[in-house]
C-alpha positions as YAML, in Angstrom:
chain: A
units: angstrom
residues:
- id: 1
  name: UNK
  ca: [0.00, 0.00, 0.00]
- id: 2
  name: UNK
  ca: [1.51, 3.32, -1.00]
- id: 3
  name: UNK
  ca: [1.70, 6.24, 1.40]
- id: 4
  name: UNK
  ca: [-0.75, 8.42, -0.52]
- id: 5
  name: UNK
  ca: [-3.32, 5.60, -0.50]
- id: 6
  name: UNK
  ca: [-3.89, 6.03, 3.23]
- id: 7
  name: UNK
  ca: [-6.97, 8.10, 4.02]
- id: 8
  name: UNK
  ca: [-8.60, 9.32, 7.19]
- id: 9
  name: UNK
  ca: [-12.36, 8.81, 7.63]
- id: 10
  name: UNK
  ca: [-11.64, 5.26, 6.50]
- id: 11
  name: UNK
  ca: [-12.01, 1.87, 8.18]
- id: 12
  name: UNK
  ca: [-9.10, -0.51, 7.63]
- id: 13
  name: UNK
  ca: [-9.27, -4.29, 8.01]
- id: 14
  name: UNK
  ca: [-6.09, -6.24, 8.72]
- id: 15
  name: UNK
  ca: [-6.73, -9.91, 8.06]
- id: 16
  name: UNK
  ca: [-4.41, -12.63, 9.30]
- id: 17
  name: UNK
  ca: [-4.42, -16.42, 9.49]
- id: 18
  name: UNK
  ca: [-4.97, -17.37, 13.11]
- id: 19
  name: UNK
  ca: [-3.29, -20.68, 12.41]
- id: 20
  name: UNK
  ca: [-0.02, -18.78, 11.85]
- id: 21
  name: UNK
  ca: [0.09, -17.37, 15.38]
- id: 22
  name: UNK
  ca: [2.79, -19.27, 17.22]
- id: 23
  name: UNK
  ca: [4.12, -17.40, 20.24]
- id: 24
  name: UNK
  ca: [5.35, -13.83, 20.64]
- id: 25
  name: UNK
  ca: [8.18, -14.28, 18.12]
- id: 26
  name: UNK
  ca: [5.88, -15.26, 15.27]
- id: 27
  name: UNK
  ca: [6.75, -13.42, 12.01]
- id: 28
  name: UNK
  ca: [3.05, -12.57, 11.85]
- id: 29
  name: UNK
  ca: [3.42, -10.23, 14.83]
- id: 30
  name: UNK
  ca: [6.21, -8.30, 13.09]
- id: 31
  name: UNK
  ca: [4.07, -7.94, 9.98]
- id: 32
  name: UNK
  ca: [1.03, -6.79, 11.94]
- id: 33
  name: UNK
  ca: [3.09, -4.32, 13.95]
- id: 34
  name: UNK
  ca: [4.37, -2.80, 10.73]
- id: 35
  name: UNK
  ca: [0.86, -2.38, 9.26]
- id: 36
  name: UNK
  ca: [-0.70, -1.12, 12.50]
- id: 37
  name: UNK
  ca: [2.06, 1.48, 12.95]
- id: 38
  name: UNK
  ca: [1.97, 2.50, 9.30]
- id: 39
  name: UNK
  ca: [-1.80, 3.04, 9.21]
- id: 40
  name: UNK
  ca: [-1.80, 5.10, 12.41]
- id: 41
  name: UNK
  ca: [1.14, 7.27, 11.35]
- id: 42
  name: UNK
  ca: [-0.31, 8.03, 7.90]
- id: 43
  name: UNK
  ca: [-4.03, 8.16, 8.78]
- id: 44
  name: UNK
  ca: [-4.31, 8.88, 12.53]
- id: 45
  name: UNK
  ca: [-8.07, 9.47, 12.43]
- id: 46
  name: UNK
  ca: [-8.93, 6.23, 10.60]
- id: 47
  name: UNK
  ca: [-10.43, 3.19, 12.33]
- id: 48
  name: UNK
  ca: [-8.89, -0.26, 12.46]
- id: 49
  name: UNK
  ca: [-10.19, -3.82, 12.80]
- id: 50
  name: UNK
  ca: [-7.93, -6.83, 13.30]
- id: 51
  name: UNK
  ca: [-9.59, -9.94, 11.91]
- id: 52
  name: UNK
  ca: [-8.24, -13.43, 12.46]
- id: 53
  name: UNK
  ca: [-9.44, -16.13, 10.06]
- id: 54
  name: UNK
  ca: [-9.30, -19.91, 10.36]
- id: 55
  name: UNK
  ca: [-10.33, -19.79, 13.99]
- id: 56
  name: UNK
  ca: [-11.25, -23.47, 13.87]
- id: 57
  name: UNK
  ca: [-7.65, -24.47, 13.05]
- id: 58
  name: UNK
  ca: [-6.08, -22.88, 16.15]
- id: 59
  name: UNK
  ca: [-6.30, -24.89, 19.34]
- id: 60
  name: UNK
  ca: [-3.20, -23.55, 21.08]
- id: 61
  name: UNK
  ca: [-5.08, -21.18, 23.39]
- id: 62
  name: UNK
  ca: [-8.71, -20.22, 24.05]
- id: 63
  name: UNK
  ca: [-9.86, -17.75, 21.40]
- id: 64
  name: UNK
  ca: [-11.00, -15.15, 23.94]
- id: 65
  name: UNK
  ca: [-7.49, -15.05, 25.46]
- id: 66
  name: UNK
  ca: [-5.90, -14.65, 22.03]
- id: 67
  name: UNK
  ca: [-8.32, -11.81, 21.16]
- id: 68
  name: UNK
  ca: [-7.63, -10.05, 24.46]
- id: 69
  name: UNK
  ca: [-3.87, -10.41, 23.98]
- id: 70
  name: UNK
  ca: [-4.04, -9.00, 20.44]
- id: 71
  name: UNK
  ca: [-6.19, -6.07, 21.54]
- id: 72
  name: UNK
  ca: [-3.91, -5.18, 24.47]
- id: 73
  name: UNK
  ca: [-0.82, -5.45, 22.31]
- id: 74
  name: UNK
  ca: [-1.93, -3.50, 19.25]
- id: 75
  name: UNK
  ca: [-4.17, -0.88, 20.85]
- id: 76
  name: UNK
  ca: [-0.96, 0.55, 22.34]
- id: 77
  name: UNK
  ca: [0.36, 1.06, 18.82]
- id: 78
  name: UNK
  ca: [-2.92, 2.33, 17.37]
- id: 79
  name: UNK
  ca: [-5.48, 3.78, 19.82]
- id: 80
  name: UNK
  ca: [-8.07, 3.68, 17.03]
- id: 81
  name: UNK
  ca: [-8.15, -0.12, 17.07]
- id: 82
  name: UNK
  ca: [-11.87, -0.78, 17.37]
- id: 83
  name: UNK
  ca: [-12.00, -4.52, 17.72]
- id: 84
  name: UNK
  ca: [-10.17, -7.81, 17.33]
- id: 85
  name: UNK
  ca: [-12.47, -10.39, 15.75]
- id: 86
  name: UNK
  ca: [-11.84, -14.07, 15.20]
- id: 87
  name: UNK
  ca: [-13.84, -15.67, 12.38]
- id: 88
  name: UNK
  ca: [-14.91, -19.29, 12.24]
- id: 89
  name: UNK
  ca: [-16.20, -20.58, 8.91]
- id: 90
  name: UNK
  ca: [-18.15, -23.25, 10.81]
- id: 91
  name: UNK
  ca: [-20.02, -20.70, 12.92]
- id: 92
  name: UNK
  ca: [-21.73, -17.60, 11.47]
- id: 93
  name: UNK
  ca: [-22.11, -15.99, 14.90]
- id: 94
  name: UNK
  ca: [-18.58, -14.59, 14.66]
- id: 95
  name: UNK
  ca: [-19.43, -12.97, 11.30]
- id: 96
  name: UNK
  ca: [-22.63, -11.45, 12.72]
- id: 97
  name: UNK
  ca: [-20.63, -10.08, 15.64]
- id: 98
  name: UNK
  ca: [-18.16, -8.44, 13.27]
- id: 99
  name: UNK
  ca: [-20.97, -6.86, 11.22]
- id: 100
  name: UNK
  ca: [-22.54, -5.48, 14.40]
- id: 101
  name: UNK
  ca: [-19.24, -3.85, 15.45]
- id: 102
  name: UNK
  ca: [-18.76, -2.48, 11.96]
- id: 103
  name: UNK
  ca: [-22.22, -0.85, 11.86]
- id: 104
  name: UNK
  ca: [-21.62, 0.75, 15.26]
- id: 105
  name: UNK
  ca: [-18.29, 2.15, 14.06]
- id: 106
  name: UNK
  ca: [-19.57, 3.48, 10.75]
- id: 107
  name: UNK
  ca: [-22.55, 5.37, 12.19]
- id: 108
  name: UNK
  ca: [-20.57, 8.28, 13.77]
- id: 109
  name: UNK
  ca: [-18.48, 8.68, 10.59]
- id: 110
  name: UNK
  ca: [-21.58, 8.60, 8.41]
- id: 111
  name: UNK
  ca: [-23.31, 11.20, 10.59]
- id: 112
  name: UNK
  ca: [-20.25, 13.44, 10.50]
- id: 113
  name: UNK
  ca: [-19.93, 13.19, 6.71]
- id: 114
  name: UNK
  ca: [-23.66, 13.83, 6.22]
- id: 115
  name: UNK
  ca: [-23.54, 16.89, 8.49]
- id: 116
  name: UNK
  ca: [-20.66, 18.45, 6.58]
- id: 117
  name: UNK
  ca: [-21.68, 17.47, 3.05]
- id: 118
  name: UNK
  ca: [-25.24, 18.74, 3.53]
- id: 119
  name: UNK
  ca: [-24.07, 22.20, 4.59]
- id: 120
  name: UNK
  ca: [-24.90, 24.88, 2.02]
- id: 121
  name: UNK
  ca: [-21.54, 26.57, 2.56]
- id: 122
  name: UNK
  ca: [-19.66, 23.33, 2.04]
- id: 123
  name: UNK
  ca: [-21.55, 22.51, -1.16]
- id: 124
  name: UNK
  ca: [-20.72, 25.95, -2.56]
- id: 125
  name: UNK
  ca: [-17.07, 25.60, -1.52]
- id: 126
  name: UNK
  ca: [-16.82, 22.18, -3.16]
- id: 127
  name: UNK
  ca: [-18.38, 23.54, -6.37]
- id: 128
  name: UNK
  ca: [-15.98, 26.50, -6.50]
- id: 129
  name: UNK
  ca: [-12.95, 24.27, -5.91]
- id: 130
  name: UNK
  ca: [-14.00, 21.93, -8.73]
- id: 131
  name: UNK
  ca: [-14.34, 24.92, -11.06]
- id: 132
  name: UNK
  ca: [-10.94, 26.25, -10.02]
- id: 133
  name: UNK
  ca: [-9.31, 22.89, -10.81]
- id: 134
  name: UNK
  ca: [-9.65, 23.55, -14.52]
- id: 135
  name: UNK
  ca: [-7.55, 26.72, -14.36]
- id: 136
  name: UNK
  ca: [-5.59, 26.66, -11.10]
- id: 137
  name: UNK
  ca: [-4.27, 23.48, -9.48]
- id: 138
  name: UNK
  ca: [-2.70, 25.05, -6.39]
- id: 139
  name: UNK
  ca: [-3.96, 27.62, -3.88]
- id: 140
  name: UNK
  ca: [-2.18, 29.29, -1.00]
- id: 141
  name: UNK
  ca: [-3.89, 28.88, 2.37]
- id: 142
  name: UNK
  ca: [-4.83, 32.56, 2.25]
- id: 143
  name: UNK
  ca: [-6.55, 32.05, -1.12]
- id: 144
  name: UNK
  ca: [-8.42, 29.02, 0.25]
- id: 145
  name: UNK
  ca: [-9.51, 30.98, 3.35]
- id: 146
  name: UNK
  ca: [-10.74, 33.86, 1.19]
- id: 147
  name: UNK
  ca: [-12.74, 31.48, -0.99]
- id: 148
  name: UNK
  ca: [-14.27, 29.74, 2.05]
- id: 149
  name: UNK
  ca: [-15.25, 33.09, 3.56]
- id: 150
  name: UNK
  ca: [-16.83, 34.21, 0.29]
- id: 151
  name: UNK
  ca: [-19.28, 31.27, 0.36]
- id: 152
  name: UNK
  ca: [-20.28, 31.91, 3.97]
- id: 153
  name: UNK
  ca: [-18.02, 29.49, 5.88]
- id: 154
  name: UNK
  ca: [-16.94, 30.88, 9.25]
- id: 155
  name: UNK
  ca: [-13.32, 30.78, 10.39]
- id: 156
  name: UNK
  ca: [-14.27, 28.07, 12.89]
- id: 157
  name: UNK
  ca: [-15.06, 25.59, 10.10]
- id: 158
  name: UNK
  ca: [-12.52, 26.63, 7.44]
- id: 159
  name: UNK
  ca: [-9.85, 24.18, 8.60]
- id: 160
  name: UNK
  ca: [-12.40, 21.47, 9.48]
- id: 161
  name: UNK
  ca: [-13.85, 21.50, 5.95]
- id: 162
  name: UNK
  ca: [-10.35, 21.42, 4.50]
- id: 163
  name: UNK
  ca: [-9.56, 18.35, 6.62]
- id: 164
  name: UNK
  ca: [-12.71, 16.64, 5.37]
- id: 165
  name: UNK
  ca: [-11.84, 17.34, 1.73]
- id: 166
  name: UNK
  ca: [-8.29, 16.08, 2.33]
- id: 167
  name: UNK
  ca: [-9.50, 12.93, 4.10]
- id: 168
  name: UNK
  ca: [-11.92, 12.12, 1.28]
- id: 169
  name: UNK
  ca: [-9.24, 12.60, -1.39]
- id: 170
  name: UNK
  ca: [-10.63, 15.78, -2.95]
- id: 171
  name: UNK
  ca: [-7.54, 17.88, -2.24]
- id: 172
  name: UNK
  ca: [-4.15, 17.63, -0.52]
- id: 173
  name: UNK
  ca: [-3.18, 19.77, 2.44]
- id: 174
  name: UNK
  ca: [-0.48, 18.89, 4.97]
- id: 175
  name: UNK
  ca: [-0.29, 21.82, 7.38]
- id: 176
  name: UNK
  ca: [-3.16, 20.97, 9.72]
- id: 177
  name: UNK
  ca: [-1.05, 22.00, 12.72]
- id: 178
  name: UNK
  ca: [-0.71, 25.43, 11.07]
- id: 179
  name: UNK
  ca: [3.07, 25.80, 11.58]
- id: 180
  name: UNK
  ca: [5.46, 27.90, 9.53]
- id: 181
  name: UNK
  ca: [7.71, 24.84, 9.12]
- id: 182
  name: UNK
  ca: [5.20, 23.10, 6.87]
- id: 183
  name: UNK
  ca: [4.11, 23.77, 3.30]
- id: 184
  name: UNK
  ca: [1.01, 25.95, 3.32]
- id: 185
  name: UNK
  ca: [-0.36, 25.06, -0.10]
- id: 186
  name: UNK
  ca: [-3.77, 23.58, -0.89]
- id: 187
  name: UNK
  ca: [-3.30, 21.23, -3.86]
- id: 188
  name: UNK
  ca: [-6.51, 20.77, -5.82]
- id: 189
  name: UNK
  ca: [-5.24, 18.27, -8.37]
- id: 190
  name: UNK
  ca: [-2.98, 15.33, -7.48]
- id: 191
  name: UNK
  ca: [-1.44, 15.59, -10.94]
- id: 192
  name: UNK
  ca: [0.45, 18.60, -9.55]
- id: 193
  name: UNK
  ca: [2.39, 16.28, -7.24]
- id: 194
  name: UNK
  ca: [3.29, 14.06, -10.19]
- id: 195
  name: UNK
  ca: [4.44, 17.11, -12.15]
- id: 196
  name: UNK
  ca: [6.52, 18.19, -9.15]
- id: 197
  name: UNK
  ca: [8.15, 14.75, -8.95]
- id: 198
  name: UNK
  ca: [8.96, 14.99, -12.68]
- id: 199
  name: UNK
  ca: [10.97, 18.13, -11.98]
- id: 200
  name: UNK
  ca: [13.33, 15.98, -9.91]
- id: 201
  name: UNK
  ca: [13.38, 12.84, -12.04]
- id: 202
  name: UNK
  ca: [13.87, 14.89, -15.20]
- id: 203
  name: UNK
  ca: [16.66, 17.04, -13.77]
- id: 204
  name: UNK
  ca: [19.49, 17.30, -16.36]
- id: 205
  name: UNK
  ca: [22.74, 15.72, -15.14]
- id: 206
  name: UNK
  ca: [24.65, 18.98, -15.60]
- id: 207
  name: UNK
  ca: [22.45, 20.66, -12.97]
- id: 208
  name: UNK
  ca: [23.39, 18.40, -10.07]
- id: 209
  name: UNK
  ca: [26.42, 16.53, -8.76]
- id: 210
  name: UNK
  ca: [25.85, 13.04, -7.34]
- id: 211
  name: UNK
  ca: [22.32, 14.06, -6.28]
- id: 212
  name: UNK
  ca: [23.34, 17.38, -4.73]
- id: 213
  name: UNK
  ca: [21.37, 20.35, -6.11]
- id: 214
  name: UNK
  ca: [21.90, 24.02, -5.41]
- id: 215
  name: UNK
  ca: [18.78, 25.67, -3.96]
- id: 216
  name: UNK
  ca: [18.69, 28.35, -6.67]
- id: 217
  name: UNK
  ca: [18.94, 25.68, -9.40]
- id: 218
  name: UNK
  ca: [16.08, 23.70, -7.85]
- id: 219
  name: UNK
  ca: [13.95, 26.86, -7.60]
- id: 220
  name: UNK
  ca: [14.61, 27.73, -11.26]
- id: 221
  name: UNK
  ca: [13.62, 24.24, -12.43]
- id: 222
  name: UNK
  ca: [10.39, 24.24, -10.39]
- id: 223
  name: UNK
  ca: [9.52, 27.70, -11.69]
- id: 224
  name: UNK
  ca: [9.46, 26.33, -15.24]
- id: 225
  name: UNK
  ca: [6.33, 24.32, -14.38]
- id: 226
  name: UNK
  ca: [4.76, 26.23, -11.48]
- id: 227
  name: UNK
  ca: [3.95, 29.77, -10.42]
- id: 228
  name: UNK
  ca: [6.93, 31.68, -8.97]
- id: 229
  name: UNK
  ca: [4.71, 32.50, -5.96]
- id: 230
  name: UNK
  ca: [4.54, 28.80, -5.04]
- id: 231
  name: UNK
  ca: [8.18, 27.79, -5.52]
- id: 232
  name: UNK
  ca: [9.34, 28.20, -1.92]
- id: 233
  name: UNK
  ca: [6.32, 26.31, -0.57]
- id: 234
  name: UNK
  ca: [6.78, 23.51, -3.13]
- id: 235
  name: UNK
  ca: [10.37, 23.06, -1.99]
- id: 236
  name: UNK
  ca: [9.06, 22.77, 1.59]
- id: 237
  name: UNK
  ca: [6.60, 20.17, 0.32]
- id: 238
  name: UNK
  ca: [9.36, 18.11, -1.30]
- id: 239
  name: UNK
  ca: [11.19, 18.12, 2.03]
- id: 240
  name: UNK
  ca: [8.08, 17.02, 3.92]
- id: 241
  name: UNK
  ca: [7.43, 14.00, 1.71]
- id: 242
  name: UNK
  ca: [11.08, 12.92, 1.83]
- id: 243
  name: UNK
  ca: [11.99, 13.61, -1.80]
- id: 244
  name: UNK
  ca: [14.82, 16.01, -0.95]
- id: 245
  name: UNK
  ca: [16.91, 16.71, 2.15]
- id: 246
  name: UNK
  ca: [18.47, 20.00, 3.11]
- id: 247
  name: UNK
  ca: [22.25, 19.64, 3.50]
- id: 248
  name: UNK
  ca: [23.05, 23.35, 3.91]
- id: 249
  name: UNK
  ca: [21.06, 26.54, 3.39]
- id: 250
  name: UNK
  ca: [22.03, 26.42, -0.29]
- id: 251
  name: UNK
  ca: [22.26, 22.71, -1.10]
- id: 252
  name: UNK
  ca: [19.73, 19.84, -1.20]
- id: 253
  name: UNK
  ca: [20.22, 16.11, -1.63]
- id: 254
  name: UNK
  ca: [17.83, 14.22, -3.94]
- id: 255
  name: UNK
  ca: [18.31, 10.47, -3.48]
- id: 256
  name: UNK
  ca: [16.66, 9.59, -6.80]
- id: 257
  name: UNK
  ca: [19.43, 11.48, -8.62]
- id: 258
  name: UNK
  ca: [22.30, 9.68, -6.90]
- id: 259
  name: UNK
  ca: [24.42, 7.48, -9.17]
- id: 260
  name: UNK
  ca: [23.96, 3.73, -8.90]
- id: 261
  name: UNK
  ca: [27.72, 3.22, -9.07]
- id: 262
  name: UNK
  ca: [30.30, 4.98, -6.93]
- id: 263
  name: UNK
  ca: [31.71, 8.12, -8.59]
- id: 264
  name: UNK
  ca: [34.90, 7.27, -10.49]
- id: 265
  name: UNK
  ca: [37.12, 9.67, -8.56]
- id: 266
  name: UNK
  ca: [36.06, 7.99, -5.30]
- id: 267
  name: UNK
  ca: [36.91, 4.46, -6.46]
- id: 268
  name: UNK
  ca: [39.97, 4.32, -4.19]
- id: 269
  name: UNK
  ca: [37.75, 4.38, -1.11]
- id: 270
  name: UNK
  ca: [37.92, 1.18, 0.89]
- id: 271
  name: UNK
  ca: [34.33, 1.48, 2.12]
- id: 272
  name: UNK
  ca: [31.66, -0.74, 0.59]
- id: 273
  name: UNK
  ca: [29.34, 2.21, 0.07]
- id: 274
  name: UNK
  ca: [31.75, 4.90, -1.03]
- id: 275
  name: UNK
  ca: [29.60, 7.93, -0.33]
- id: 276
  name: UNK
  ca: [29.50, 9.84, 2.97]
- id: 277
  name: UNK
  ca: [27.03, 12.57, 3.90]
- id: 278
  name: UNK
  ca: [26.70, 14.39, 7.18]
- id: 279
  name: UNK
  ca: [23.29, 15.42, 8.50]
- id: 280
  name: UNK
  ca: [22.26, 17.39, 11.59]
- id: 281
  name: UNK
  ca: [19.35, 14.95, 12.03]
- id: 282
  name: UNK
  ca: [17.67, 12.08, 10.17]
- id: 283
  name: UNK
  ca: [14.03, 12.53, 9.05]
- id: 284
  name: UNK
  ca: [11.62, 9.62, 9.53]
- id: 285
  name: UNK
  ca: [11.52, 8.79, 5.82]
- id: 286
  name: UNK
  ca: [15.26, 9.20, 5.28]
- id: 287
  name: UNK
  ca: [16.45, 5.60, 5.18]
- id: 288
  name: UNK
  ca: [13.59, 4.17, 3.04]
- id: 289
  name: UNK
  ca: [14.54, 6.71, 0.37]
- id: 290
  name: UNK
  ca: [18.30, 6.88, 0.75]
- id: 291
  name: UNK
  ca: [19.38, 3.30, 1.39]
- id: 292
  name: UNK
  ca: [18.01, 1.77, -1.85]
- id: 293
  name: UNK
  ca: [19.94, 4.39, -3.81]
- id: 294
  name: UNK
  ca: [23.17, 3.55, -1.98]
- id: 295
  name: UNK
  ca: [22.90, -0.24, -1.89]
- id: 296
  name: UNK
  ca: [21.35, -0.90, -5.32]
...
């Protein structure tokens, strides 16, 4: 599952074979931990169900003890874990129980969505944003606020409506904490992110050295495809999603532009991976992006 496929206001089901659960060191636990953590970090307001199948094949422990253990273990990783259900193909009661829990969980989300989507102000805002998409793919937060105000949405609901549109995949906005450290752009069309990625992947080799790009060069390349008013914010956005890393105030590292082979003039290095970079800190997404480029 790709990062941008995670959505809030969504219910996720993690299914696992109960017959594979053998002790705490079972590989299944490592897999589940990875998924539970990933879902919560990318979609912290989504709901989660853990569903064990093949209940009738597991006789190691009583099912209620296994369910309780799973819930205690994984609710610490994801507080939005609603229920741990064990399904038995020989007994439909477990399926009915799951459906009952699911209906109870969906009702608050459905009510919330109906309340927002039936608002006159929201409907007008949604219509205006769809119209803007044809001519303008990116708005500043100030432009979005002005548009929301013009259709009668109060300041109290401006951010809430934006969250709803983001969670339902109608736009992209990352600065819900409203900090100056985060990109403050409202992206109306996801194609804009693809176009932004193309700026990096299509960077001519004479404009970078082993993946290192000067900030002014990066700004000039982005400006060829986007409004000059958005360039600084788009660079912030690339940093947030782990596509580039700031080395100094004037230099960025783009891992996708790093050479697969060690640079020729560094061939005398005795290290296996003959490239060294120094960072003041390591972002969360650093290694998933950097290590494949180094070790490929």
